Steps between C-alpha positions, in 0.01 A plus 500: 500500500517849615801683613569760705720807350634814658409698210404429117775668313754293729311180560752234629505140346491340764140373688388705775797667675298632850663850483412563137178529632630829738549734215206416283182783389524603900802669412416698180580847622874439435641596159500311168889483542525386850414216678583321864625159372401284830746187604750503219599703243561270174780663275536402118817428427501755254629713751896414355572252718810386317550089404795514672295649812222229472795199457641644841198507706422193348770364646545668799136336629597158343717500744310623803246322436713181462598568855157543685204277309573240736443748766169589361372169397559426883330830642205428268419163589545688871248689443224278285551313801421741726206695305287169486543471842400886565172582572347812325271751589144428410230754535136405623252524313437824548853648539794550219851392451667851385814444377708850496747556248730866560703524168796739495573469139662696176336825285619501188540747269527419103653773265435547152815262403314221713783510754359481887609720799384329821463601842340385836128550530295578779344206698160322312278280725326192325248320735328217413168359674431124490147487667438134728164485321590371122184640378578835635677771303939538507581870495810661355670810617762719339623796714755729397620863643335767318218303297152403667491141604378244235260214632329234274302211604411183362410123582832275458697810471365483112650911529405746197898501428550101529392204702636213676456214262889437416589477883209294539622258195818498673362383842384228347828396347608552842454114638926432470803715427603300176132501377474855559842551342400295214125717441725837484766376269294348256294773457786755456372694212819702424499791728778636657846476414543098544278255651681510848403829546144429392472216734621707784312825426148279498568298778608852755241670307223276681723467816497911552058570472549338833209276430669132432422279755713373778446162368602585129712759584770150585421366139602857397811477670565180432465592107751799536765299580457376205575813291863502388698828670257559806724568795425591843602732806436455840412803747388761246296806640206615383405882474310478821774298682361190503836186403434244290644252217537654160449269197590673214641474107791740304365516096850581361332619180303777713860640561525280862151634623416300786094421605472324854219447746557493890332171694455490880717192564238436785186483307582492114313827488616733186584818734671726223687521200754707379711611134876496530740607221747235514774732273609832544278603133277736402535741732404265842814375719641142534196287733343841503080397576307693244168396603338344816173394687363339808204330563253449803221282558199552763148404531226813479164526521408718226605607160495817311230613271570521132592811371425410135154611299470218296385133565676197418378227243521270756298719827137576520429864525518657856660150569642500859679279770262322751 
């Protein structure tokens, strides 16, 4: 199974995070020593957070989350309920669905003693093209301020940098919340730093490409409220201004970083995410949001050309949609 990664020195162990995809070869104009970290930015703990530290955090979101699982155990059923019920857009056969990430995410800068300095980074666009003819190619695009846009093509969005097959093994898991639960847990392979996190991390991973679903997006919800610590937040706002339900998870051993996607209680459409330091640490304020996105969905006739020289294993040369 191929995954996706954001770049090879810094390839993430978990499968096929969509915005590792934003800073791969496209960006390669940026120096050896810095690199825009899209979504989160995962911290070793090497960074001196005390044991005394990690034992208070620790027990800081026992607590919280103590307080508000029930809460999200009831929003999430809310909103399986509501997603299988949704309907999607579907493109004809000669349209696309584009779904349009904006990322406003982290640069980071690593010094010589391997210490980071971080700061906000200008806006990236990440725009996917699922094309109503199956046989016809998907196209990727990666646009960032100052570097030309990137644009690759293939059938089954098989992409040069990493294809769908993991989301697509997860779809099938997808037929109940406990047997989707059950896929991702047994096959925790020891990333991250404990299986919750894991679980969580692949299961919002799939959520956030934007390309679950409506039917199996309620198995997916279903199946987070099944991961211990997942809270939830009602009427969060998205960087375009859009409110929705934020279903999110505190890691106590990434010094209270916080990951959380933003649902449209309406639909069960993922409409954002966002990166919240949940400690006043490391430079970044109590609740202070570190990293955020929204995301927009729309039906479009055509798709961009590829940018890349090269052909894919997979794609007949001069290979185009119908």
């Amino acid at each position: 199974m191929k995954t996706p990664v954001f770049n090879q020195e810094r390839s993430d162990e978990l499968q096929a995070q969509l915005e590792h995809m934003a800073n791969m070869d496209a960006v390669g104009a940026r120096s050896a020593k810095t690199s825009s970290r899209p979504r989160r930015v995962r911290r070793n703990t090497a960074w001196g957070l005390t044991a005394t530290m990690i034992v208070a955090l620790t027990a800081t979101a026992a607590i919280q989350q103590s307080a508000s699982s029930a809460q999200a155990t009831e929003i999430l059923h809310g909103l399986s309920s509501i997603a299988k019920n949704y309907s999607d857009v579907v493109p004809d056969k000669n349209e696309f669905l584009k779904v349009e990430t904006h990322g406003f995410w982290l640069a980071c800068t690593a010094a010589d003693d391997g210490s980071e300095h971080c700061v906000p980074d200008e806006e990236r666009v990440i725009n996917f093209y699922k094309p109503g003819n199956a046989k016809a190619q998907w196209a990727f695009e990666y646009i960032a301020h100052g570097s030309p846009n990137d644009v690759q093509r293939a059938v089954d969005g098989a992409f040069e940098s990493g294809d769908f097959s993991w989301l697509n093994t997860m779809l099938k898991q997808a037929t109940s919340g406990q047997t989707l639960y059950d896929y991702v847990d047994s096959t925790y392979s020891g990333g991250s730093l404990s299986r919750d996190e894991n679980n969580f991390v692949r299961l919002t991973d799939a959520l956030r490409t934007g390309l679950v679903p409506a039917a199996q997006r309620g198995a997916f919800y279903d199946a987070l409220s099944k991961v211990p610590g997942v809270t939830a937040t009602k009427d969060v706002t998205t960087k375009d201004g859009r409110v929705g339900v934020s279903i999110g998870r505190t890691e106590p051993l990434r010094m209270g970083m916080r990951e959380e996607l933003i649902v449209d209680p309406g639909t069960g459409q993922i409409i954002g995410s966002r990166d919240i330091s949940t400690a006043a640490i490391l430079g970044f304020g109590k609740n202070e949001v570190t990293g955020q996105s929204y995301i927009k969905y729309s039906k479009v006739d055509s798709a961009p050309e590829s940018t890349r020289t090269s052909t894919h294993p997979d794609q007949e040369e001069g290979e185009t949609n119908p």
